[in-house]
Coordinates of C-alpha atoms and ligand atoms in Angstrom, one line a residue:
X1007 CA -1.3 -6.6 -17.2
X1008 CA 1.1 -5.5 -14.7
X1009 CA 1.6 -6.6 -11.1
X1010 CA 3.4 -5.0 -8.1
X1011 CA 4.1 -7.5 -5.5
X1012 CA 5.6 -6.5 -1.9
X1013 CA 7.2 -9.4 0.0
X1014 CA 8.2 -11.1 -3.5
X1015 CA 11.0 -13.0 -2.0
X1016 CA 8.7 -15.1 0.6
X1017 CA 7.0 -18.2 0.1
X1018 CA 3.3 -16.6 -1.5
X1019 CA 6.1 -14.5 -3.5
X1020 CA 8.0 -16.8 -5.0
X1021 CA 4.2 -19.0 -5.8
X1022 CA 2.0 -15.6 -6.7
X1023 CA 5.3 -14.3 -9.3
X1024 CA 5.3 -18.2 -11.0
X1025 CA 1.1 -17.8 -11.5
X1026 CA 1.0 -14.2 -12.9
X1027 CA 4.1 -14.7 -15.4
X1028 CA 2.1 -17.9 -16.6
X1029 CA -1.1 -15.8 -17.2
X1030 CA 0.8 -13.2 -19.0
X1031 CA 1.6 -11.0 -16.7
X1032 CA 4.5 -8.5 -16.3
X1033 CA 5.6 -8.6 -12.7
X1034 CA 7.2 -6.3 -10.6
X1035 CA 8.3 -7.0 -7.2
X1036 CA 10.0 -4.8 -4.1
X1037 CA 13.0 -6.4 -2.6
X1038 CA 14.8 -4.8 0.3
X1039 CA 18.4 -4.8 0.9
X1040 CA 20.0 -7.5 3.5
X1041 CA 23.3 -8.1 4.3
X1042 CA 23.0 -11.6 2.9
X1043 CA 21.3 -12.3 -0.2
X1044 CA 17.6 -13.0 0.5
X1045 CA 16.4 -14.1 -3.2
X1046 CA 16.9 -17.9 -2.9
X1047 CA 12.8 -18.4 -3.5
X1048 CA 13.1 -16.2 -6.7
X1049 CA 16.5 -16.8 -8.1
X1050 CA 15.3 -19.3 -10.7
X1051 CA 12.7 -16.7 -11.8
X1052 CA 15.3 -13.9 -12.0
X1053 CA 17.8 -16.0 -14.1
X1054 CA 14.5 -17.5 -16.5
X1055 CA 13.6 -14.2 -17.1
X1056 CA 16.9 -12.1 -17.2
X1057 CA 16.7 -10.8 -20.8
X1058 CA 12.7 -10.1 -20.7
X1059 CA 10.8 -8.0 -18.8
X1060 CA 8.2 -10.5 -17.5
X1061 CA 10.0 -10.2 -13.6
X1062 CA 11.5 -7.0 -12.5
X1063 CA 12.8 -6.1 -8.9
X1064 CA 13.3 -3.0 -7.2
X1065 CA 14.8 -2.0 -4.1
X1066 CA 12.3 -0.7 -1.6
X1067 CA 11.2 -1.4 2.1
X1068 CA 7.7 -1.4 4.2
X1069 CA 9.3 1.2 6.7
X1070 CA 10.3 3.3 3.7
X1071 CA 7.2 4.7 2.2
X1072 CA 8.3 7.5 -0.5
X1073 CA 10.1 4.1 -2.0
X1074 CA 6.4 2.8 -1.9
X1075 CA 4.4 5.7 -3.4
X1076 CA 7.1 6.1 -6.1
X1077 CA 7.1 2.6 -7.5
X1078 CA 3.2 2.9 -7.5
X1079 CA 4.0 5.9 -10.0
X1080 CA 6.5 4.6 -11.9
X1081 CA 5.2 0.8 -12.2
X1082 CA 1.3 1.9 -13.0
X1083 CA 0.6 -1.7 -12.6
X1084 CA -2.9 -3.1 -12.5
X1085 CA -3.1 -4.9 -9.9
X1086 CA -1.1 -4.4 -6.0
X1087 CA -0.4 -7.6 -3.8
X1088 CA 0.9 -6.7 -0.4
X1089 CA 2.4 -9.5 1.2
X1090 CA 5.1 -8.0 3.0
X1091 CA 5.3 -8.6 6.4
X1092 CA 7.2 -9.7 9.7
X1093 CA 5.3 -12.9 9.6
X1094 CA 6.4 -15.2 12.2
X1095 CA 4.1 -14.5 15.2
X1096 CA 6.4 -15.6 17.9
X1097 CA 9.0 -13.2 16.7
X1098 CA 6.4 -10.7 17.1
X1099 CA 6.4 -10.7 20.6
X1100 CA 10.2 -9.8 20.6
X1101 CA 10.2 -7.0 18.0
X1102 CA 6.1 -5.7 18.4
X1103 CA 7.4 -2.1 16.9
X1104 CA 8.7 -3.1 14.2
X1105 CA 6.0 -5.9 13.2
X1106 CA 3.6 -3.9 13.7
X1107 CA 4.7 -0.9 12.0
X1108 CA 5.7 -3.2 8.6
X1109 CA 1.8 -4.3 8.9
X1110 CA 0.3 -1.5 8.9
X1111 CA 2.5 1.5 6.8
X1112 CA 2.4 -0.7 4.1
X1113 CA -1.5 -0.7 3.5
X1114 CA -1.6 2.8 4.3
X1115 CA 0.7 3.9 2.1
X1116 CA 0.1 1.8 -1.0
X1117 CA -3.8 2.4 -0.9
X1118 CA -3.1 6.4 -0.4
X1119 CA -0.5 6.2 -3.6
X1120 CA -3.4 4.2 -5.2
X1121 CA -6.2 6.4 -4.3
X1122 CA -4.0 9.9 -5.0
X1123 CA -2.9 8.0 -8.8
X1124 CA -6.7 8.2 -10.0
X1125 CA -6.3 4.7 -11.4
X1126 CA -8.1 2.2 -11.2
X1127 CA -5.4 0.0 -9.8
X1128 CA -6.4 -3.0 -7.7
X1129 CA -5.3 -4.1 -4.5
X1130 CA -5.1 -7.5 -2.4
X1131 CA -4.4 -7.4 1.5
X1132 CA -2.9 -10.0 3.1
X1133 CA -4.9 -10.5 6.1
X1134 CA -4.7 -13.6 8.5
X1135 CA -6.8 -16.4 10.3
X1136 CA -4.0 -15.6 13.3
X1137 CA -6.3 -12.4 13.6
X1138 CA -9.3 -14.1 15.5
X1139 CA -7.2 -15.9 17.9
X1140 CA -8.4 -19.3 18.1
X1141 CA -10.4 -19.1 21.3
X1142 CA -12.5 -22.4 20.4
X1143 CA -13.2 -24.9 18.2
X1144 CA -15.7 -23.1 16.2
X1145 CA -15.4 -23.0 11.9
X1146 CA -14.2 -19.4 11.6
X1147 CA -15.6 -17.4 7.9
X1148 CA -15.9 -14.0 7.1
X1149 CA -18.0 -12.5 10.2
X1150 CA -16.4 -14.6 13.0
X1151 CA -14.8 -12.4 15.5
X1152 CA -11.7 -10.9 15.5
X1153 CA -9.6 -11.5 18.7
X1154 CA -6.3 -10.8 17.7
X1155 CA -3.1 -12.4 21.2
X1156 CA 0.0 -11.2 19.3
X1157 CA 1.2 -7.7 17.8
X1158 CA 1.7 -9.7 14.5
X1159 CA -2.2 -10.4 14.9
X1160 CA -2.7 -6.8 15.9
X1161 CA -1.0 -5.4 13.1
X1162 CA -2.9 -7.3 11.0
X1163 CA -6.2 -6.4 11.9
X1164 CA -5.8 -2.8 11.4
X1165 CA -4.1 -3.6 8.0
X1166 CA -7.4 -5.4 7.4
X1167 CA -9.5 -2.4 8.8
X1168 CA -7.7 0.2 6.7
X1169 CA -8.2 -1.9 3.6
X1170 CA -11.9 -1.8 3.9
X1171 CA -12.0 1.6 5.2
X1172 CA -10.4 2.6 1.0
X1173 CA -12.7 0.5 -0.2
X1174 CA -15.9 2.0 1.5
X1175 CA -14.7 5.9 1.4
X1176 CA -13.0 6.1 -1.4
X1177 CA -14.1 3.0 -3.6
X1178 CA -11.1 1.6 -4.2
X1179 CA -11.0 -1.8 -5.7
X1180 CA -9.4 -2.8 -2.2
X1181 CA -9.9 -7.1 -1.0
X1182 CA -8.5 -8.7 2.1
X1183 CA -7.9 -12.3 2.0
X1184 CA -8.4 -14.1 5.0
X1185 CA -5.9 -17.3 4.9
X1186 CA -5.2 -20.0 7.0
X1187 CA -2.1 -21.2 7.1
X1188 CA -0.4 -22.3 4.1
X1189 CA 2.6 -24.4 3.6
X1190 CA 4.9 -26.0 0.8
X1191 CA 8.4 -26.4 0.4
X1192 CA 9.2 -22.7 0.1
X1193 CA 7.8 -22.7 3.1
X1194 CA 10.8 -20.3 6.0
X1195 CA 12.5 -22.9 7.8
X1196 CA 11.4 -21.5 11.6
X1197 CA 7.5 -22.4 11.0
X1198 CA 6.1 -25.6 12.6
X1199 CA 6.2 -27.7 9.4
X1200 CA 9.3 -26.6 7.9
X1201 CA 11.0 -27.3 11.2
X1202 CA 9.3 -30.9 11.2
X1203 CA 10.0 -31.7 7.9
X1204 CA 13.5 -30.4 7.6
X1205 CA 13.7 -31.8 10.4
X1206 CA 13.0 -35.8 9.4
X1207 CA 15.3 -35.3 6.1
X1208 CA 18.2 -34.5 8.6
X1209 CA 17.2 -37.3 11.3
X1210 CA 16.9 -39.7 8.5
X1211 CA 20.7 -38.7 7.1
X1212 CA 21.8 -38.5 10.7
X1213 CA 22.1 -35.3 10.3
X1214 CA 20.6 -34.1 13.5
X1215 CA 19.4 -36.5 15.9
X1216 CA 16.3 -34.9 17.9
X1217 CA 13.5 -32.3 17.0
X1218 CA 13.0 -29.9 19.8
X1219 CA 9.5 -28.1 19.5
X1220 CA 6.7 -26.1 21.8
X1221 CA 2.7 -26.7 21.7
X1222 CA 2.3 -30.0 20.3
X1223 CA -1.3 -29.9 21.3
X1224 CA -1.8 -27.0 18.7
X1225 CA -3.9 -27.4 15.8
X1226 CA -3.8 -25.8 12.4
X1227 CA -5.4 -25.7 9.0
X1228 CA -2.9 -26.5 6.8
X1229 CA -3.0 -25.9 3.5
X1230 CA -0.9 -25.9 0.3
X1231 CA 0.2 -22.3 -1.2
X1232 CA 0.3 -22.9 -4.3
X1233 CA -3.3 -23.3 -4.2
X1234 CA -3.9 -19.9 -2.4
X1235 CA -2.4 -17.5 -4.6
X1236 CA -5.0 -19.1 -6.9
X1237 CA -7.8 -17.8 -4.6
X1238 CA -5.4 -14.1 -4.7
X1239 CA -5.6 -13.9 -8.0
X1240 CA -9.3 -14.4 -8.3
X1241 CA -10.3 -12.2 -5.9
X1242 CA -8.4 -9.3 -7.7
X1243 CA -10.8 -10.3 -11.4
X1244 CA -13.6 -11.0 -9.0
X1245 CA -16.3 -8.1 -10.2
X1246 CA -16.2 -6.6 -6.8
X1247 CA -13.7 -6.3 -3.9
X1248 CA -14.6 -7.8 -1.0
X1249 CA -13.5 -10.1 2.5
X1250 CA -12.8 -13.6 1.6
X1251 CA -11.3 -16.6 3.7
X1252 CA -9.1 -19.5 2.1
X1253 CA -8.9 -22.5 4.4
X1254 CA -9.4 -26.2 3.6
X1255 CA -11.9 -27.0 6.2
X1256 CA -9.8 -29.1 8.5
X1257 CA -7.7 -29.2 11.6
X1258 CA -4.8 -31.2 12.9
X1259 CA -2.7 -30.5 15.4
X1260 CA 1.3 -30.5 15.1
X1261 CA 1.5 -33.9 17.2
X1262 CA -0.2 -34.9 13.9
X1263 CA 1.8 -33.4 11.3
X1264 CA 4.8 -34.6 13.2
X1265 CA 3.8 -38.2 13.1
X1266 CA 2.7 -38.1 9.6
X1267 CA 6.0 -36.4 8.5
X1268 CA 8.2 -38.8 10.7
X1269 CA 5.9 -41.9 9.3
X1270 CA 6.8 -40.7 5.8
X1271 CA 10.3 -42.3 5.8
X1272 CA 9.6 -44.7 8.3
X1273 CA 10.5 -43.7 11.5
X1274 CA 8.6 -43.0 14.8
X1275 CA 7.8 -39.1 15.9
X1276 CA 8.4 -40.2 20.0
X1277 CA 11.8 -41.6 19.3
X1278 CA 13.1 -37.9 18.1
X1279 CA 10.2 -35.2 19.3
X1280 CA 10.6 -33.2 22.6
X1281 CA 9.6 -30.4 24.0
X1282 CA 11.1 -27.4 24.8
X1283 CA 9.5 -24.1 27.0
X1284 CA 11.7 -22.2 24.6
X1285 CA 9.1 -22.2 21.4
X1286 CA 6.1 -21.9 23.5
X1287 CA 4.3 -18.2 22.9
X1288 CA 3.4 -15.8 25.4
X1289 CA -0.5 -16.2 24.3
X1290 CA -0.8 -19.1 22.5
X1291 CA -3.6 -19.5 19.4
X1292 CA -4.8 -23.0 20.3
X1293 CA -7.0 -23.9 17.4
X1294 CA -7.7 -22.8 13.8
X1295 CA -10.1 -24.5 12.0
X1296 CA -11.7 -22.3 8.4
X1297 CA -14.6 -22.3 6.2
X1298 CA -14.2 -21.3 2.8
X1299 CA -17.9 -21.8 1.7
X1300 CA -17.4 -18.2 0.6
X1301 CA -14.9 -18.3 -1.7
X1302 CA -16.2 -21.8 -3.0
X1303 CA -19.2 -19.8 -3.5
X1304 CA -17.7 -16.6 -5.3
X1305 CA -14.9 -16.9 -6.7
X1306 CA -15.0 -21.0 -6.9
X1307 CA -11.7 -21.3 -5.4
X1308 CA -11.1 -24.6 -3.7
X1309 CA -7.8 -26.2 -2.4
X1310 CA -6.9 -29.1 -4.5
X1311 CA -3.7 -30.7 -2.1
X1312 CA -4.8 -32.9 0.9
X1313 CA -3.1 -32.7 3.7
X1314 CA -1.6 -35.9 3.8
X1315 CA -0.1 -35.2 0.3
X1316 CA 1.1 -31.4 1.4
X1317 CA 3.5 -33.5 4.4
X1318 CA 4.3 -36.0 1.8
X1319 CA 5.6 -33.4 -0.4
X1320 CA 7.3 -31.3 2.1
X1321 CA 9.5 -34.0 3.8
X1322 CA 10.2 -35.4 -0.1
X1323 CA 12.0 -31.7 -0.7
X1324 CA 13.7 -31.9 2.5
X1325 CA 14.4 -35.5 2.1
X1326 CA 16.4 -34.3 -0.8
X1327 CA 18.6 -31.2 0.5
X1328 CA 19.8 -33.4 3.8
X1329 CA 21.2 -36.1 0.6
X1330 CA 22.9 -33.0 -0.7
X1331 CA 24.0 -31.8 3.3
X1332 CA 25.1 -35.0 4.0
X1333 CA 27.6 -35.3 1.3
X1334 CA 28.9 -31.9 2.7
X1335 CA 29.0 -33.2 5.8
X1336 CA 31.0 -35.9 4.6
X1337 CA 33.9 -33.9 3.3
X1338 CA 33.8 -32.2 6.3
X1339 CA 32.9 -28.9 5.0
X1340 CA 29.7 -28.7 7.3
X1341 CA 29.7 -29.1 10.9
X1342 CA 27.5 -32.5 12.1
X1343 CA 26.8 -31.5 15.3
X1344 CA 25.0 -28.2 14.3
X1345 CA 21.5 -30.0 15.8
X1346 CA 18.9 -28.0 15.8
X1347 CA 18.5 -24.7 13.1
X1348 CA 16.2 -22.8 14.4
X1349 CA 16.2 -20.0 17.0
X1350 CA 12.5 -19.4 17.0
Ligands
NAP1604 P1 7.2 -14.9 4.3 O1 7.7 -16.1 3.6 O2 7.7 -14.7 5.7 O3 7.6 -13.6 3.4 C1 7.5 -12.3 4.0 C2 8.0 -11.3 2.9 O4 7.9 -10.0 3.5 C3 9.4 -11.5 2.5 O5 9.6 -11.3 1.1 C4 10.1 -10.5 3.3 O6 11.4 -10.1 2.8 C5 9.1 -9.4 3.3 N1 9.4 -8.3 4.3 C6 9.5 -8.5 5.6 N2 9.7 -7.3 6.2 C7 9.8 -6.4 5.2 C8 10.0 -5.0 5.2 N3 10.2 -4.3 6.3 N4 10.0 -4.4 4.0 C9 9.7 -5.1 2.9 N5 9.5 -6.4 2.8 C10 9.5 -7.0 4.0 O7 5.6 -14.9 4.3 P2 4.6 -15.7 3.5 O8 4.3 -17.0 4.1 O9 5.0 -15.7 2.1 O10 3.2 -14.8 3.7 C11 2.9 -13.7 2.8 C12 2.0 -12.8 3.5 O11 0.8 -13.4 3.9 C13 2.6 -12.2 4.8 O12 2.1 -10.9 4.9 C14 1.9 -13.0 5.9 O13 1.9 -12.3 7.1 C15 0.6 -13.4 5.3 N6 0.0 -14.6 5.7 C16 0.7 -15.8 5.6 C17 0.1 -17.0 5.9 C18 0.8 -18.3 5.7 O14 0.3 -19.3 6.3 N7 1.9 -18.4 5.0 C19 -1.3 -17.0 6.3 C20 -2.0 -15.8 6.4 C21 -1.3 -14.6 6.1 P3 12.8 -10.8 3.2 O15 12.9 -12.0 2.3 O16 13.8 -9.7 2.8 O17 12.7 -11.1 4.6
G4F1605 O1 4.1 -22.5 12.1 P1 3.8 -21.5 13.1 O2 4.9 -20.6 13.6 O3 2.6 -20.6 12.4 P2 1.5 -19.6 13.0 O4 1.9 -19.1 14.3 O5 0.2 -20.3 12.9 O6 1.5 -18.4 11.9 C1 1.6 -18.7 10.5 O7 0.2 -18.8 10.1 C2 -0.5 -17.6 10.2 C3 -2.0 -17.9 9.7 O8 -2.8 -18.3 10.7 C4 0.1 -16.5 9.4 F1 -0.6 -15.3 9.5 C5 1.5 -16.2 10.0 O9 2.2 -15.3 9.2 C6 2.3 -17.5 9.9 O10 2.5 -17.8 8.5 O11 3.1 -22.1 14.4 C7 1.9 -23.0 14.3 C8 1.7 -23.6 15.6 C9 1.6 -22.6 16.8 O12 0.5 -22.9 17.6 C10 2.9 -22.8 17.5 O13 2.9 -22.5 18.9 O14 2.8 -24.5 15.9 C11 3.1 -24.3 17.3 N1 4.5 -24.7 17.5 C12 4.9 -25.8 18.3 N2 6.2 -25.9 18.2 C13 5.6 -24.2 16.9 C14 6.7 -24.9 17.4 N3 5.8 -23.1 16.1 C15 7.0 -22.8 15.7 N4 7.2 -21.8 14.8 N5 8.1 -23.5 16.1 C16 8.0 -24.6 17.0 O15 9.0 -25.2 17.4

């Protein structure tokens, strides 16, 4: 079996290469060119695998879609993951063009160089709970509304429109997943609990001595992504495409996360948390809550990391790179006073 993965070098990459290599998988991944290297996630998978040709990556971008349609001919994989995207929703109210444009070309072109191919070549979407906007409290599944409050949500509902407009005209194999947001230590350093935890490995070196965040009162289902690409892959051998949501069924808010991270190595969230206008969104998604009854159901997907062990685990990675900082810190070849390392 082959697999073509767009966004390969991000966090569901990096976990969705690592699955399909241990099922057997040859996998093939588009990686586009920055001025700095941008393979950190993959770099262990690209050196394990240098002399076979389990993991391949070619150079190709969203924007770009002859680079698209080509490595659909060229690749003939079986199965098309498109996770490629501007992801971080607040950045998509700087740069709306271009987030919404990577959202949606890249459906449109990979299910037209998959319908024109005559293949029966399968393809996963990778739609978003940030698409029904968190309006209330309500468990959100399959039918709930969508009411999309950023161009990163916009862009994502008419990638998840166009996917099931293949499916029904053309009768392409074509699936969106709808998933909540999912975390590990791979996770980019500018969303909520990245920040946090990096965040408490630095505070505890002394490192950095404050955590400056937005909407503490926001609440998330968090879950662990290693577990979803699990519910990916099975809705790609599912025996029909369809709409399913992966969530975990529960909701806390970042006050929450950041007290449970900060309790981790033993220190008090108040003593180092404030709040900062900066990180606040134009239109804020206030609450996200999913049911994944579905996908129990179907595909008999559930997530197997609690929430209390995915914070545990996160702040034990980053527990472990502000040791190794610290030392550079030390022999003064890294600046102490660099406080806070996000711009979003
Ligand atoms: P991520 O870590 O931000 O990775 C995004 C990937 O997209 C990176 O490989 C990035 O490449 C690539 N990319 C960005 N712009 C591109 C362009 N113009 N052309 C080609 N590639 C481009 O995201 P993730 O957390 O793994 O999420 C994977 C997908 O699931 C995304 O589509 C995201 O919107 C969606 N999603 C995520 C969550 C979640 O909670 N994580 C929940 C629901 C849906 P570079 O490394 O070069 O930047
Ligand atoms: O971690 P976040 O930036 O993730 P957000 O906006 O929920 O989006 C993520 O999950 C989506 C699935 O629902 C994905 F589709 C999307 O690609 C991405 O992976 O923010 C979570 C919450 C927000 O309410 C935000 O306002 O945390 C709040 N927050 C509070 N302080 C902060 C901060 N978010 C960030 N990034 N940085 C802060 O300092």
């Amino acid at each position: 079996m082959k697999a073509f993965i767009t966004g390969i070098t991000g966090q569901d990459g990096y976990y969705l290469s690592e699955l399909l290599i241990s099922k057997g998988y040859e996998v093939h991944g588009a990686i586009r060119r920055s001025s700095s290297i941008n393979t950190q996630r993959i770099d262990e998978l690209i050196s394990k695998y240098e002399d076979s040709n389990k993991f391949n990556l070619h150079y190709s971008d969203l924007l770009d879609p002859s680079s698209l349609s080509n490595l659909i001919n060229v690749i003939e994989p079986d199965e098309v993951y498109n996770l490629g995207a501007q992801s971080h929703v607040a950045v998509s109210f700087k740069n709306p063009l271009y987030t919404t444009q990577t959202s949606a070309l890249g459906p449109i072109t990979l299910l037209e160089a998959i319908k024109n191919s005559k293949k029966n070549i399968k393809y996963y979407q990778a739609s978003s709970s940030e698409m029904f906007g968190g309006v209330n409290k309500d468990s959100l599944n399959e039918e709930s509304k969508f009411i999309p409050k950023s161009p990163y949500a916009a862009g994502k509902v008419f990638a998840h429109d166009i996917t099931k407009i293949y499916r029904e005209s053309y009768g392409l194999f074509a699936t969106n997943g709808i998933l909540f947001n999912h975390e590990s230590p791979y996770r980019g350093e500018t969303f909520v609990t990245r920040k946090i935890t990096k965040a408490v490995g630095r505070i505890y070196y002394k490192i950095q001595s404050k955590l400056t965040l937005g909407n503490l009162d926001a609440s998330r289902d968090w879950g662990f992504a290693g577990d979803y690409v699990k519910g990916m892959y099975k809705m790609l051998q599912h025996n029909e495409p369809d709409d399913w949501v992966l969530a975990t069924g529960e909701t806390h808010s970042v006050k929450e996360f950041a007290q449970l991270a900060f309790k981790e190595v033993g220190l008090n969230w108040e003593d180092y948390v404030e709040t900062s206008s900066k990180y606040e969104r134009p239109n804020e998604v206030e609450h996200l809550l999913g049911d994944p009854a579905k996908a129990n159901k179907e595909l008999g997907w559930k997530p197997e990391t609690s929430f209390e062990s995915l914070v545990k685990m996160m702040v034990e990675n980053d527990l472990k790179s502000a040791e190794k900082e610290k030392v550079l810190v030390n022999e003064n070849l890294l600046n102490p006073t660099w406080e806070n390392p996000s711009i979003n």
